[in-house]
Tab-separated table of C-alpha atoms in Angstrom:
chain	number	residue	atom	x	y	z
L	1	UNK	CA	-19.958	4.992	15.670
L	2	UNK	CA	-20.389	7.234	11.996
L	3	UNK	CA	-22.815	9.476	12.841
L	4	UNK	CA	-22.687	12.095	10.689
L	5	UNK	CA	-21.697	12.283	6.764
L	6	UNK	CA	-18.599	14.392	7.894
L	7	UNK	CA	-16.696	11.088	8.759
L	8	UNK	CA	-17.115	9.973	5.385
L	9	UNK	CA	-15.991	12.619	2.879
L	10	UNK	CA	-16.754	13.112	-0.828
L	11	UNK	CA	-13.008	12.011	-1.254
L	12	UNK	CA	-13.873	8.504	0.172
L	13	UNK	CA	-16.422	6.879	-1.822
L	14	UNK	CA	-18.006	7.565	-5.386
L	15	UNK	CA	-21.993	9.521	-4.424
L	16	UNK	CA	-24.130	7.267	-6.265
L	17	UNK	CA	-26.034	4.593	-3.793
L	18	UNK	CA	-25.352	6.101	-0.116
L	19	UNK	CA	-24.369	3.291	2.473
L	20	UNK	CA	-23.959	4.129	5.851
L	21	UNK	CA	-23.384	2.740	9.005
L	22	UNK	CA	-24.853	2.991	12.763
L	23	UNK	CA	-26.687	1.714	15.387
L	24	UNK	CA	-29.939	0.380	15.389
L	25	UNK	CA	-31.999	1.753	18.848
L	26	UNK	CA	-33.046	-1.543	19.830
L	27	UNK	CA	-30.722	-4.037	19.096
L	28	UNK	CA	-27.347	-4.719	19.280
L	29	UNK	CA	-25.078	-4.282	16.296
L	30	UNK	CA	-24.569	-1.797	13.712
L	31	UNK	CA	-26.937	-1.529	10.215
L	32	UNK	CA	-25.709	-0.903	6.784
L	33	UNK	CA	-28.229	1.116	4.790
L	34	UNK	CA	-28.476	0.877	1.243
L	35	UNK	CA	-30.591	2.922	-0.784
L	36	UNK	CA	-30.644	7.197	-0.458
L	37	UNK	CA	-29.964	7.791	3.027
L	38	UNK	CA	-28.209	7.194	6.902
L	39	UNK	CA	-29.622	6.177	9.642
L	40	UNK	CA	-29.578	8.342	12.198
L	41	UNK	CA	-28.037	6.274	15.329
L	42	UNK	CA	-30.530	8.395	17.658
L	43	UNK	CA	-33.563	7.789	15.988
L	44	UNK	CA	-35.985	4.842	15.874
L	45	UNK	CA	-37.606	6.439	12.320
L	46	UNK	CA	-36.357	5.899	8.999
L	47	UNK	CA	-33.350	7.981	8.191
L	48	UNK	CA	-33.865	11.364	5.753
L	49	UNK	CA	-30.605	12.807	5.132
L	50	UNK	CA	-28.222	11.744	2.596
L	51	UNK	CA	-24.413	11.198	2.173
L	52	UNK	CA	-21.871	10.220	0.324
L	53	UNK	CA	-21.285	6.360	-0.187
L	54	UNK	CA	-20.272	3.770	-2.553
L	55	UNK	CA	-21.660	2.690	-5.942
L	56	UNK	CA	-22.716	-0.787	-5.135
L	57	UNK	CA	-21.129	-3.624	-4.055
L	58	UNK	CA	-19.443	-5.586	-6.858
L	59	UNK	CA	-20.927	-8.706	-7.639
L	60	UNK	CA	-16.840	-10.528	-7.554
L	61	UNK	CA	-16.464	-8.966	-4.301
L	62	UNK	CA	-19.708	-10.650	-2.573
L	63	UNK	CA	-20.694	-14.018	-1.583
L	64	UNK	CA	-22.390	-16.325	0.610
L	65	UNK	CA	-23.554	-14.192	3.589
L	66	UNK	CA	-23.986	-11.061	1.024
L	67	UNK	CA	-25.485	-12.551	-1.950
L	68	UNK	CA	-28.991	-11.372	0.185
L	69	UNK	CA	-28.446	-7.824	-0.644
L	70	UNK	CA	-30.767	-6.510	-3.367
L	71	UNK	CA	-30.530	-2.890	-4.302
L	72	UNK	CA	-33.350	-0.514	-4.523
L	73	UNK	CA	-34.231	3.405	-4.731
L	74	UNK	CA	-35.816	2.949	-0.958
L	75	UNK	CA	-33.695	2.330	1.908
L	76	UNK	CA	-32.449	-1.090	2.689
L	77	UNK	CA	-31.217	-1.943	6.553
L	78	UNK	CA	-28.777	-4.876	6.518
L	79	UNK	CA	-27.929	-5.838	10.204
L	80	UNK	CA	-24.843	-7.146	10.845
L	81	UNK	CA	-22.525	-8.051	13.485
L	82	UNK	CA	-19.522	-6.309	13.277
L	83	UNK	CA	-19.232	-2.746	15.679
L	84	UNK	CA	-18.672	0.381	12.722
L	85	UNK	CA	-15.130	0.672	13.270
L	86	UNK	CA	-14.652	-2.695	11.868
L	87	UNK	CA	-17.121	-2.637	9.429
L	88	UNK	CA	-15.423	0.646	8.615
L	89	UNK	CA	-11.936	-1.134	7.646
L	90	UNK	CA	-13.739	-3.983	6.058
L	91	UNK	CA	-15.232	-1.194	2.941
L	92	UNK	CA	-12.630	1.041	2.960
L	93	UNK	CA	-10.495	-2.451	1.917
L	94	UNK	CA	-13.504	-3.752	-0.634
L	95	UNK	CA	-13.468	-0.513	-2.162
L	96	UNK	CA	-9.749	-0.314	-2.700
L	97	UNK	CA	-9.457	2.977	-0.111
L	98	UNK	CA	-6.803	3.952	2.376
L	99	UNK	CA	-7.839	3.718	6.138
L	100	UNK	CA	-4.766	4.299	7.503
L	101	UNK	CA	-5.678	7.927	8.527
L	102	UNK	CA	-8.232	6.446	11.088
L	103	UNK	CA	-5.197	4.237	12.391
L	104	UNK	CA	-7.587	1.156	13.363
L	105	UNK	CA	-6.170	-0.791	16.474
L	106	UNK	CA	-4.754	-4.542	15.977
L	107	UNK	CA	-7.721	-5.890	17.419
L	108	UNK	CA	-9.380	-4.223	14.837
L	109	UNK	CA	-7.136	-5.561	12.290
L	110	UNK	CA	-8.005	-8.614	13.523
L	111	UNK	CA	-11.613	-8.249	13.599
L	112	UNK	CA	-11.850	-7.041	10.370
L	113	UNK	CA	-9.878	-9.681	8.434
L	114	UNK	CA	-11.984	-12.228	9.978
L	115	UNK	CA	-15.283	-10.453	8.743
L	116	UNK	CA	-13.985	-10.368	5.649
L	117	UNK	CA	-13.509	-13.972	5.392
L	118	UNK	CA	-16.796	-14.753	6.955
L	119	UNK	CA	-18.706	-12.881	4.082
L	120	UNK	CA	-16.604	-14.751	1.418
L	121	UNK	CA	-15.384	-11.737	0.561
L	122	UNK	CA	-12.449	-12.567	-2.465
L	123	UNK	CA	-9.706	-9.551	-2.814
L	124	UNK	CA	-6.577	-9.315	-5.114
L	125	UNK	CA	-2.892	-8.806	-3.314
L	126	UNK	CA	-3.437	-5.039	-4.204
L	127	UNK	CA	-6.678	-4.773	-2.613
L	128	UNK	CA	-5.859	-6.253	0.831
L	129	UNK	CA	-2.205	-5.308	0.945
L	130	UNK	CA	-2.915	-1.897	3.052
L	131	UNK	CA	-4.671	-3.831	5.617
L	132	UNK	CA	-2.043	-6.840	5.983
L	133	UNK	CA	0.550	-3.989	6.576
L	134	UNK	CA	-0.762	-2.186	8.678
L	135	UNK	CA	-0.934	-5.294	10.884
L	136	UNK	CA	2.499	-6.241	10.406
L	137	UNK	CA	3.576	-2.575	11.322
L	138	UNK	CA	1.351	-2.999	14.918
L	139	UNK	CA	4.133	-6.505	14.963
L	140	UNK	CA	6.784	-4.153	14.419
L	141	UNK	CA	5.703	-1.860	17.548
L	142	UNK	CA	4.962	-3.900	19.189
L	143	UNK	CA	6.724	-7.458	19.245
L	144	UNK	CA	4.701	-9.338	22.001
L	145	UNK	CA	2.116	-9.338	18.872
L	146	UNK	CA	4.565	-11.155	16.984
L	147	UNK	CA	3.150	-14.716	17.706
L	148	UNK	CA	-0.867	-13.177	17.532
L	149	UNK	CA	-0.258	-11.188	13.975
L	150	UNK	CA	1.772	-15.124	12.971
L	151	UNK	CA	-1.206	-16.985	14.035
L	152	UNK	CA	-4.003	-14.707	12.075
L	153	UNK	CA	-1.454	-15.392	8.794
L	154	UNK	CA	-1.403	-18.840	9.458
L	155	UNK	CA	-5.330	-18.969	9.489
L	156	UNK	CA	-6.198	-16.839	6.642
L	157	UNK	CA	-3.482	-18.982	4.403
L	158	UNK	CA	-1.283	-16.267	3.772
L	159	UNK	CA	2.386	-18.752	4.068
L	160	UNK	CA	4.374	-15.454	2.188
L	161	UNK	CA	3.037	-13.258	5.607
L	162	UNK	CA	3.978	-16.188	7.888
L	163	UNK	CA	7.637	-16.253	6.988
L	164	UNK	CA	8.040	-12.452	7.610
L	165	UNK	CA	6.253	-12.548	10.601
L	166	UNK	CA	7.877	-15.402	11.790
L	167	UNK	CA	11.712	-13.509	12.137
L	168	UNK	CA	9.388	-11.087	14.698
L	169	UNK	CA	8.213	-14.512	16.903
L	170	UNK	CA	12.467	-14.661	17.618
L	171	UNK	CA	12.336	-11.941	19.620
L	172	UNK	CA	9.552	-13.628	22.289
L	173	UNK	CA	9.964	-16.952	24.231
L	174	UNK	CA	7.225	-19.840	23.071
L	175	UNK	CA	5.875	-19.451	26.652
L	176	UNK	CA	4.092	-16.325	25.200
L	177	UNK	CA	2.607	-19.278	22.641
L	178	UNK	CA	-1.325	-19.478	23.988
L	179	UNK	CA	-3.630	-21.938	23.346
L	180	UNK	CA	-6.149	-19.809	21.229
L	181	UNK	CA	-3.082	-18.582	19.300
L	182	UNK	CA	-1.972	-22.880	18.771
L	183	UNK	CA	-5.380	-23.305	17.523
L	184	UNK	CA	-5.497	-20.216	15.200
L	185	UNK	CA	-2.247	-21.303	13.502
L	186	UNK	CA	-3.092	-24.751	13.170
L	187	UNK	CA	-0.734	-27.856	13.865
L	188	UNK	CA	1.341	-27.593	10.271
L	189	UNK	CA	2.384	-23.649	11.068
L	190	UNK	CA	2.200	-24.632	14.545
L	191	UNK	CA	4.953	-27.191	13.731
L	192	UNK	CA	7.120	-24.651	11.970
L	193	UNK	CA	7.004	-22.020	14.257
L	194	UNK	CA	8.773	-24.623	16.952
L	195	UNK	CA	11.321	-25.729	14.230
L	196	UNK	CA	12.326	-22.254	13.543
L	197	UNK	CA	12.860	-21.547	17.591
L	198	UNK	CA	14.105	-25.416	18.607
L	199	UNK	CA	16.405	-24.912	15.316
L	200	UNK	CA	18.298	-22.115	15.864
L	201	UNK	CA	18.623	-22.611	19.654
L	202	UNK	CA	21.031	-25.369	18.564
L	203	UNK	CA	22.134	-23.924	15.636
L	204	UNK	CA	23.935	-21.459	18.384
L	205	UNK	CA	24.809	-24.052	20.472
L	206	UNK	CA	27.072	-25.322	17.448
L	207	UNK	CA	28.267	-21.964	16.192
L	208	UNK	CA	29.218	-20.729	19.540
L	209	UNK	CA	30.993	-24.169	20.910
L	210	UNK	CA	34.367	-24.239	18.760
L	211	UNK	CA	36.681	-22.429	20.689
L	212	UNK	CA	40.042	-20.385	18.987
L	213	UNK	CA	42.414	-22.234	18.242
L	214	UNK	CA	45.517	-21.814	20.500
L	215	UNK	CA	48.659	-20.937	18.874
L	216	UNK	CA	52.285	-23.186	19.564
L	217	UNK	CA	54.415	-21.658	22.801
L	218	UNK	CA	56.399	-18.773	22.070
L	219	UNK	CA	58.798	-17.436	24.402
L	220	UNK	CA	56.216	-14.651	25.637
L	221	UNK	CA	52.567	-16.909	25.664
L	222	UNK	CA	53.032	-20.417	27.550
L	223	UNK	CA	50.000	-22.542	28.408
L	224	UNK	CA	48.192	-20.589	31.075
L	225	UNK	CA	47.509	-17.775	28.789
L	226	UNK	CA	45.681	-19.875	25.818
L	227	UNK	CA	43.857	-22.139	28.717
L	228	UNK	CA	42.573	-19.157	30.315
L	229	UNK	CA	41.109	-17.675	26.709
L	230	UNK	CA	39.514	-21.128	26.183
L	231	UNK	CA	38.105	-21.380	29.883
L	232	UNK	CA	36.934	-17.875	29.112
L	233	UNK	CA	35.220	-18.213	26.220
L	234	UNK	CA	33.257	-21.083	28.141
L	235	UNK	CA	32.209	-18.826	30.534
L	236	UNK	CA	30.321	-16.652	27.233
L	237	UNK	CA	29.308	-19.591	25.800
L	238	UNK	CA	27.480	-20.570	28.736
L	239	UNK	CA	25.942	-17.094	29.020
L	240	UNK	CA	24.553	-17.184	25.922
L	241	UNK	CA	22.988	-20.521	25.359
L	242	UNK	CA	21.670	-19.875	28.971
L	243	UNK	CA	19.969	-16.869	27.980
L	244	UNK	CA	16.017	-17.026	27.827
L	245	UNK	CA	15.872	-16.532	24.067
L	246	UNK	CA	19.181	-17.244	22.540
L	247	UNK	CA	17.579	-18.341	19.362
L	248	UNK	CA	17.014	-14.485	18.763
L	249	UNK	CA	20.251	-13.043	19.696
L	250	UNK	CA	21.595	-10.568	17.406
L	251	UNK	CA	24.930	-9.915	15.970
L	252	UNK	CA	26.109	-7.269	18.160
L	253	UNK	CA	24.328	-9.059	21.261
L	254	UNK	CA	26.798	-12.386	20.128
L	255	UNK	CA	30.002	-9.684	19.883
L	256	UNK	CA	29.367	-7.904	22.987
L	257	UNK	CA	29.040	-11.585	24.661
L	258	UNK	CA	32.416	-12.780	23.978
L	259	UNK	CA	34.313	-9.378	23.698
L	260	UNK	CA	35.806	-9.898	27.542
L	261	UNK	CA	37.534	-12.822	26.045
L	262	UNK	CA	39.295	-10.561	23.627
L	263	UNK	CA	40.089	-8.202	26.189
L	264	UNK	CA	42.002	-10.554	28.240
L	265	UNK	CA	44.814	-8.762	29.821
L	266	UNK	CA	46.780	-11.442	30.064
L	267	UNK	CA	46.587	-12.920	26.503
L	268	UNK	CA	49.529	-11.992	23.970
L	269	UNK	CA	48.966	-10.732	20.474
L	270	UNK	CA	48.883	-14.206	19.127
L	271	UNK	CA	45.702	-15.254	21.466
L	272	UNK	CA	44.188	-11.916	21.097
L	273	UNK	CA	44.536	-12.305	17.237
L	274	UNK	CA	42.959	-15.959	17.440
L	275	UNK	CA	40.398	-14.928	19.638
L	276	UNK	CA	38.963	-12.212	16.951
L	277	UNK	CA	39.206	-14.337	14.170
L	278	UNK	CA	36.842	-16.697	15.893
L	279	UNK	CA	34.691	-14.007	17.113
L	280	UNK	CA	34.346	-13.036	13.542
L	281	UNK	CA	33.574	-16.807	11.907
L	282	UNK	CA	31.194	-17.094	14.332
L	283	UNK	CA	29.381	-14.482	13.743
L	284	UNK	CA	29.921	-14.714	10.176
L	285	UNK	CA	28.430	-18.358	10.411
L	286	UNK	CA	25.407	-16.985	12.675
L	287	UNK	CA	24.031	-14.686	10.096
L	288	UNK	CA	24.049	-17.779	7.669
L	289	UNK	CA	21.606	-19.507	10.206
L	290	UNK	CA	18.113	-19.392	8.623
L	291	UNK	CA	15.613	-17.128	10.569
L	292	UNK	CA	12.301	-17.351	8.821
L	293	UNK	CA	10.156	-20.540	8.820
């Protein structure tokens, strides 16, 4: 809860019509006051002490739900929903102003972005980019996210979000997929997040497969030695396509699979040489694999 004018600095907004936020003694639900002063979250009187706030709200920033709000020189209480902390991320991103210093949880995030939309509230990239990055970041820490921070893309339309976010989802098996998640997404994103995952678990099937090619005899390397490299490099390509998420393995993950294949004692130079040069097409054609939506 803001109860004080010291959470909101000089810094923050421009001091012409104060707006503050708290908590209304009776009911639930903070109360945005417009007009000359905060309310004071302990007190059931009308609020006397002024602070620093915003100009007004621009008339392209508001619609439906805010197109109520009618400035005057007394105090105007606007009850709304949201808890402050939201409602705290949702003006700091109207107005164009960092928040990052109060480091707002994903939920939030979340909470926020939806208010947003629910007060038809229209931004420019540059306006809403802080807040869409600092979710992506809380993807980034934390990658069992990754599918929530996809779906709440998906919903608010942003398909340029979805594709980053998307690479993150690799790292996660679709079992983490919930229902509310399926139905925030919606069936068309919904659709391409299980093409990305279904895709690329075969793509790996087909990279990995191919086996090196054995060399001809030489009088050093009969047949046992390039039939034990092949029945060898089975063996990894079991491992891997067995592995819970496959579709996500990395490049050094796919090296450090096969590299007891290449350190077959009993291969000559000629398998060992074979062997590498597969290793290395294979992960050469890996990284070609397509890992966005």
């Amino acid at each position: 809860m803001l109860k004080s004018s010291t959470a909101y600095s000089s810094d923050m907004f421009t001091p012409k019509l104060p707006l503050s936020i708290s908590s209304a003694p009776t009911q639930p639900g903070p109360v945005i006051s417009l007009g000359g002063y905060k309310a004071d979250p302990a007190s059931s009187t009308p609020p006397d002490s002024p602070m620093s706030s915003v100009d007004r709200l621009p008339a392209d920033k508001r619609s439906g739900n805010l197109d109520h709000i009618i400035l005057r020189s007394s105090p105007v209480y606007i009850r709304v929903e949201e808890t402050s902390m939201v409602m705290n991320v949702v003006l700091h991103t109207i107005y164009n102003i960092s928040c990052a210093r109060y480091a707002p949880t994903y939920e939030i995030i979340v909470q926020a972005l939806d208010s947003l939309r629910k007060y038809g509230i229209v931004m420019s990239s540059k306006q809403d980019a802080e807040i869409w990055t600092m979710l992506l970041q809380h993807a980034i820490r934390s990658p069992n996210l990754a599918i929530g921070a996809y779906a709440i893309c998906a919903s608010h339309g942003r398909d340029d979000l979805c594709i980053l976010t998307s690479r993150l989802t690799l790292t996660l098996s679709l079992d983490a997929l919930t229902e509310a998640d399926a139905l925030t997404m919606g069936p068309t994103y919904l659709r391409r997040l299980f093409f990305l995952h279904c895709g690329r678990l075969e793509a790996i099937k087909r990279v990995i497969g191919v086996p090196p090619k054995p060399h001809l005899a030489t009088p050093t390397c009969s047949l046992p030695s390039p039939q034990l490299v092949a029945n060898m490099w089975e063996v990894a390509t079991a491992d891997v396509t067995l592995r819970p998420r496959a579709y996500g393995i990395s490049k050094e993950e796919l090296e450090e699979a096969f590299a007891p294949v290449l350190a077959q004692q009993n291969a000559c130079d000629l398998c060992r040489d074979n062997v590498r040069d597969r290793i290395a097409q294979m992960v050469e054609d890996w990284l070609t694999i397509k890992d966005v939506i």
